[in-house]
Tab-separated table of C-alpha atoms in Angstrom:
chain	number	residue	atom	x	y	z
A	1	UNK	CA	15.804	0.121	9.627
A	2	UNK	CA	13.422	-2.544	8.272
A	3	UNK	CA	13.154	-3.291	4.613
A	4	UNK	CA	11.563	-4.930	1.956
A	5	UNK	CA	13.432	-6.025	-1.531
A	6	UNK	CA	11.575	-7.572	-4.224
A	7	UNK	CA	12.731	-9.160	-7.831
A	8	UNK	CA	12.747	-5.913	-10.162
A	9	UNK	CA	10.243	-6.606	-12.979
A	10	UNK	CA	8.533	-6.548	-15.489
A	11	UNK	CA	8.205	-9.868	-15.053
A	12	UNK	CA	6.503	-11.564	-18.792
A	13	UNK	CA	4.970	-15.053	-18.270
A	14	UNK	CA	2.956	-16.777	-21.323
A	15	UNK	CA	-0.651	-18.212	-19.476
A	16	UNK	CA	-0.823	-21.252	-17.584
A	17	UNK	CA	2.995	-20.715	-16.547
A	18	UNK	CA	4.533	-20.983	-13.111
A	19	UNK	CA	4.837	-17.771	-11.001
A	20	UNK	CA	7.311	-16.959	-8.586
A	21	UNK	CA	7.760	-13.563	-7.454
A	22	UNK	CA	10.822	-13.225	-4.809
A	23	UNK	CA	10.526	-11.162	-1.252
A	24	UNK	CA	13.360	-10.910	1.072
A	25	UNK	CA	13.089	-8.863	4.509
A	26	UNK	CA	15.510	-7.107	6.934
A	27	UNK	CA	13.758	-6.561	10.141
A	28	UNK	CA	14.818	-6.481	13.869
A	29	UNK	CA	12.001	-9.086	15.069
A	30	UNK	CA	9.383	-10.807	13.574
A	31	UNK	CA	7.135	-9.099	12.032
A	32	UNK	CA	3.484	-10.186	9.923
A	33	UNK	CA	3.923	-10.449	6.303
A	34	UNK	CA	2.041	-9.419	3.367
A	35	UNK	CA	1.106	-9.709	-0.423
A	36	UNK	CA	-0.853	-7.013	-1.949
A	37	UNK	CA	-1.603	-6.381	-5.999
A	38	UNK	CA	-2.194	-3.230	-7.782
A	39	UNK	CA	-4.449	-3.481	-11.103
A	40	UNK	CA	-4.277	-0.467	-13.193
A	41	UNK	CA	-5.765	2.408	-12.065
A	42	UNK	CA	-6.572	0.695	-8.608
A	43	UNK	CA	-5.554	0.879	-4.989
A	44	UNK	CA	-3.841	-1.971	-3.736
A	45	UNK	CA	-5.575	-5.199	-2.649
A	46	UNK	CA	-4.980	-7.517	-0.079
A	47	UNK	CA	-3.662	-10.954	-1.411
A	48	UNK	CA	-2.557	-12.934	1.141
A	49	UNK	CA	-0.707	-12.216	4.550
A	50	UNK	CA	1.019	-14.648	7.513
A	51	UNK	CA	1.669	-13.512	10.554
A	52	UNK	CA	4.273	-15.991	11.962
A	53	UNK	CA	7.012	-18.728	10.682
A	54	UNK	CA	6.104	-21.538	8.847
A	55	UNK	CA	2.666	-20.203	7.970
A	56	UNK	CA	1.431	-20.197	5.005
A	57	UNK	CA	-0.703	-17.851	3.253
A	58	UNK	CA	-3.197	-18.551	-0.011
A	59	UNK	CA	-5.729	-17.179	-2.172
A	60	UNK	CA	-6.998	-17.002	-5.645
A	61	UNK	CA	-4.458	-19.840	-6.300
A	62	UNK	CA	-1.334	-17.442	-4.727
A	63	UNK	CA	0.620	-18.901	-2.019
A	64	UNK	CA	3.289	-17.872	-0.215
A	65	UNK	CA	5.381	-18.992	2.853
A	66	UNK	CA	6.905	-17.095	5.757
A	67	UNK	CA	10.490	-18.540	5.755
A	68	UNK	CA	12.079	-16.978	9.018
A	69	UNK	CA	15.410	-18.738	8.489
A	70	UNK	CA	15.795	-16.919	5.175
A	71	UNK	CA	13.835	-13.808	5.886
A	72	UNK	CA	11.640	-14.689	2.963
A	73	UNK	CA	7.995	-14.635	1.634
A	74	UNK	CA	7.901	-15.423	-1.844
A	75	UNK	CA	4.646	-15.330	-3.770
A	76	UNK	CA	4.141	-18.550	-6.178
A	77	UNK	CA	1.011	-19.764	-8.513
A	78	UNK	CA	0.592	-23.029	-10.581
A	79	UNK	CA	-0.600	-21.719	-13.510
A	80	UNK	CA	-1.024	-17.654	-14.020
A	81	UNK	CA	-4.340	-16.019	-16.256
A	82	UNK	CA	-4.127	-13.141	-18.346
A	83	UNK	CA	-6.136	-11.243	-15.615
A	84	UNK	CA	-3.498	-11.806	-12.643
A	85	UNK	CA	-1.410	-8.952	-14.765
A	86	UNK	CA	-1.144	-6.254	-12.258
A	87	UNK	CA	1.860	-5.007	-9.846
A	88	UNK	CA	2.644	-7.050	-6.457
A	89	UNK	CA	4.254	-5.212	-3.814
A	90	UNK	CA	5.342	-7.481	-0.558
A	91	UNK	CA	4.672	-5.802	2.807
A	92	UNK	CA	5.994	-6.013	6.742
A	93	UNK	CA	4.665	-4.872	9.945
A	94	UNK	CA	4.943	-4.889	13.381
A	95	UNK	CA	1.827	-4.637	15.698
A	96	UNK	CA	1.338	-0.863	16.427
A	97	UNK	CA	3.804	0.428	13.964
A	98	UNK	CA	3.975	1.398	10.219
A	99	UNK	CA	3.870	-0.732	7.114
A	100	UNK	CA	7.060	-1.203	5.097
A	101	UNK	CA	6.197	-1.815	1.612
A	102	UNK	CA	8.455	-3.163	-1.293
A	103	UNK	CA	8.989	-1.289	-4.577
A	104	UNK	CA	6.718	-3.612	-6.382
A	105	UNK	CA	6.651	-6.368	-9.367
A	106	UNK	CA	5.101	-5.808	-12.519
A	107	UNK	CA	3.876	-9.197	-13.990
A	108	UNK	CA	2.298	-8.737	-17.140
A	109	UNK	CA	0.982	-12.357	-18.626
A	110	UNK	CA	0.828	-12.537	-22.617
A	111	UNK	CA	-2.065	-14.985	-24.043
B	1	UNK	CA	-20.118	-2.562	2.281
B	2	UNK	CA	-17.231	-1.050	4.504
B	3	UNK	CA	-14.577	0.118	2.914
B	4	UNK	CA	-12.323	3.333	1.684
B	5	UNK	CA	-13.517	6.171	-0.253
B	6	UNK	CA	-11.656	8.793	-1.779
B	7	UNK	CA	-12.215	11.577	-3.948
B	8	UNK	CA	-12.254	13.119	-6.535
B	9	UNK	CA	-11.177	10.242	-8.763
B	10	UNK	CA	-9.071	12.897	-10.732
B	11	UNK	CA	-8.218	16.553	-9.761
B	12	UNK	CA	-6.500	19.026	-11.689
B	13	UNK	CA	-4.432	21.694	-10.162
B	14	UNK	CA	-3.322	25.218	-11.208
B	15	UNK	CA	-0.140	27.214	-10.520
B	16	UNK	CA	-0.650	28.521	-6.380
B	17	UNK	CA	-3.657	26.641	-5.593
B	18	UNK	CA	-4.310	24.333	-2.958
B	19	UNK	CA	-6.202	21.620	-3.296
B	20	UNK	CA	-7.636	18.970	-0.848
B	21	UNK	CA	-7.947	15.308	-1.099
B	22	UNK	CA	-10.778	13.101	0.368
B	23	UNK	CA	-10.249	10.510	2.214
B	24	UNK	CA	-13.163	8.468	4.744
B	25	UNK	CA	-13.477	5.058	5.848
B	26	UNK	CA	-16.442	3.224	7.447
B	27	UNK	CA	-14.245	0.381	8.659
B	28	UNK	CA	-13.752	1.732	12.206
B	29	UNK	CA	-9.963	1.799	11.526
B	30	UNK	CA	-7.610	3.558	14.414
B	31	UNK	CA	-5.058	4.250	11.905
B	32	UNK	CA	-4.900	6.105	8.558
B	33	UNK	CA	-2.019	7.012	6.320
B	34	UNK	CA	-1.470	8.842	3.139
B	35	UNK	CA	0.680	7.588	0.183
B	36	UNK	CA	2.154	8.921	-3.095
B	37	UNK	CA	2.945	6.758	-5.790
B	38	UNK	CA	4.386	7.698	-9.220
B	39	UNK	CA	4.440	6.540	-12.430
B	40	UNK	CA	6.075	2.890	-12.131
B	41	UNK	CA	7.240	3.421	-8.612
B	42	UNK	CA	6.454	2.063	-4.877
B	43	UNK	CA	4.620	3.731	-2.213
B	44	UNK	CA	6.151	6.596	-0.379
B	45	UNK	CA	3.951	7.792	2.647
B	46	UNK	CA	3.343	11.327	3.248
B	47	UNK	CA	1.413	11.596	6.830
B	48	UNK	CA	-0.284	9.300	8.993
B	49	UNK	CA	-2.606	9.240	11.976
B	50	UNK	CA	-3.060	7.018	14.853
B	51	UNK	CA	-5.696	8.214	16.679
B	52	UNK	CA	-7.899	11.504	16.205
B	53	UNK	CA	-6.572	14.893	16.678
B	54	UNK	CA	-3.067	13.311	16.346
B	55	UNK	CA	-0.669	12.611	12.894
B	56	UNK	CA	2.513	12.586	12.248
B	57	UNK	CA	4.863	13.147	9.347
B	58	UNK	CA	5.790	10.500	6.783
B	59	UNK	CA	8.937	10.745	4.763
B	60	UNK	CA	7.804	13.094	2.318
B	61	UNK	CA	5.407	15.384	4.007
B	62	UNK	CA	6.835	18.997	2.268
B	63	UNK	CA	3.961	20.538	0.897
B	64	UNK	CA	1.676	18.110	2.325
B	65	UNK	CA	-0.860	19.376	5.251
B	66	UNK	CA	-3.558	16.794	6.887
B	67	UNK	CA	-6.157	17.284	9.464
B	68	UNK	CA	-8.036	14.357	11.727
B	69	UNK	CA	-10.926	15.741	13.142
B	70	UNK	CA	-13.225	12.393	12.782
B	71	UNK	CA	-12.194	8.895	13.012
B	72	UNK	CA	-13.367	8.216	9.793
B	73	UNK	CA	-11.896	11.236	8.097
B	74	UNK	CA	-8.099	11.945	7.007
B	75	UNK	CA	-8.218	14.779	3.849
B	76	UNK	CA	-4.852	15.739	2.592
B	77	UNK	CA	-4.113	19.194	1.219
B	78	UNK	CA	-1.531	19.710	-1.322
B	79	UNK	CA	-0.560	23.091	-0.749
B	80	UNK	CA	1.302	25.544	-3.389
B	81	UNK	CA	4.432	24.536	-1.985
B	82	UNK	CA	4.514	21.268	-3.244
B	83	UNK	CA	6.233	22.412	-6.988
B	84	UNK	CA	5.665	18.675	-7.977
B	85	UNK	CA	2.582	17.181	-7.023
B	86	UNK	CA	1.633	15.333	-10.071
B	87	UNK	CA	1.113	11.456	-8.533
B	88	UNK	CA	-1.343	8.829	-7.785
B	89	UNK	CA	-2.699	9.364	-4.054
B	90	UNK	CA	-3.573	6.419	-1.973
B	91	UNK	CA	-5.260	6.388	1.008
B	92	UNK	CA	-5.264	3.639	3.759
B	93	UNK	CA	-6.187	2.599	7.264
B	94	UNK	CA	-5.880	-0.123	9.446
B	95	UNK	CA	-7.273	-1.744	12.819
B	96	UNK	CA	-4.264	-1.148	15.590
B	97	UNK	CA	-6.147	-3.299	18.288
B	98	UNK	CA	-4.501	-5.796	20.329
B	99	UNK	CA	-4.156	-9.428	18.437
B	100	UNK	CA	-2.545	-10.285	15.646
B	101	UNK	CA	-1.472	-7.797	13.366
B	102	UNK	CA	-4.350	-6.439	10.574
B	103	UNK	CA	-3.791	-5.352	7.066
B	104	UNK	CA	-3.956	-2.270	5.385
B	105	UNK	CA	-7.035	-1.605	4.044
B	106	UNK	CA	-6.484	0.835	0.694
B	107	UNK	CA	-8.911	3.419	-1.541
B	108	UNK	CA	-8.815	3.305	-5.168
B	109	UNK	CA	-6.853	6.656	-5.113
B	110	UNK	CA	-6.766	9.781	-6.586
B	111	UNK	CA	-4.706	11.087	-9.456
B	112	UNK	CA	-3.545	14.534	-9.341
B	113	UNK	CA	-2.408	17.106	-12.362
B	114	UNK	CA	-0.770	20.049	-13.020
B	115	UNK	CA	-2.601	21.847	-15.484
C-alpha cells in the first residue's frame, strides 16, 4: 500500500540554521502532497501542500518541492526561529481517498 | 471563523465507563475522520465518514464506536472495551468535491485519561 517515511528526529538546529526535513513516498499514482506541523498541545496545521510534479509549495519561509522522479517532498527553510519548534509530519492523498500520514519529525531549535 | 471544534479539551475516564468525544465542524466538509496519537508517535486513524449516515472502520477501531447523524457532527465513544485509551484524540475533515485534492482540516484535540 502507499506510504510515507520521514527522517526520524529529534532533529536540534541552533537559530538562524538551515532546515531540511526529508519525505520519501511509495504510492501507485500520483498523488497531492502535504506538510503539516504539530505545536505542543495542538492539532496539526496545514503548512504547505502541492498537488502535482515540479510544484512547489511555500509558506512562513517553508518550501518544499514535489520531486516525482524521486518520490520526494522534502521540507527546507533558510534560517529556522525558536518558535518553528514543533513536530512535522509529511502527508499523501489521492482525490476521494484517505490521507497517509508520516510518523513525524521533531525539530526542536535551541537559541 | 470556520473551523474544527472538539471537546472537552481534557476528559478523564474511570474503570467501565464510556465516554464520548466531540467533534463539529462548520467548514461544510464531506469527510471526517478520527485519529489517535500517543505520546511521541504518528497518527493512527480510528473511524472515518464520507458522507452522513455512513463510516467506516480505520485501523484501530476496537473499542471505538462513532455515529454521523449531521454533516457537521462526528462524536467518538470510547467504550469500556478499549483497556488502553489513554491518547491525544484528533479530529479532522476535509472537502471530497471534484478538483484538486483539499487538505485536512484538524481540531486542537482532546486528551484522554485513565483515572
Amino acid at each position: 500500500g502507499d506510504s510515507v517515511t520521514q527522517m526520524e528526529g529529534p532533529v536540534t538546529l541552533s537559530e538562524e540554521a538551515f532546515l531540511t526535513i526529508n519525505c520519501t513516498y511509495t504510492a501507485t499514482g500520483y498523488p497531492s502532497l502535504f506538510w503539516y506541523v504539530q505545536y505542543p498541545g495542538e492539532g496539526l496545521q496545514l503548512l504547505l501542500k502541492a498537488t502535482k510534479a515540479d510544484d512547489k509549495g511555500s509558506n512562513k519561509g517553508f518550501e518544499a518541492t514535489y520531486r516525482k522522479e524521486t518520490t520526494s517532498f522534502h521540507l527546507e527553510k533558510g534560517s529556522v526561529q525558536v518558535s518553528d519548534s514543533a513536530v512535522y509530519f509529511c502527508a499523501l492523498n489521492y482525490y476521494g481517498q484517505n490521507f497517509v500520514f508520516g510518523p513525524g519529525t521533531r525539530l526542536s531549535v535551541l537559541p | 471563523d470556520g473551523g474544527i471544534t472538539q471537546s472537552p479539551k481534557y476528559l478523564f475516564r474511570k474503570e467501565g465507563q464510556n465516554v464520548t468525544l466531540s467533534c463539529e465542524q462548520n467548514l461544510n466538509h464531506d469527510a471526517m475522520y478520527w485519529y489517535r496519537q500517543d505520546p511521541g508517535q504518528g497518527l493512527r486513524l480510528i473511524y472515518y465518514s464520507q458522507i452522513v449516515n455512513d463510516f467506516q472502520k480505520g485501523d484501530i477501531a476496537e473499542g471505538y464506536s462513532v455515529s454521523r447523524e449531521k454533516k457537521e457532527s462526528f462524536p467518538l465513544t470510547v467504550t469500556s472495551a478499549q483497556k488502553n485509551p489513554t491518547a491525544f484524540y484528533l479530529c479532522a475533515s476535509h472537502f471530497t468535491g471534484t478538483g484538486s485534492n483539499q487538505p485536512q482540516h484538524f481540531g486542537d484535540g482532546t486528551r484522554l485519561s485513565i483515572l
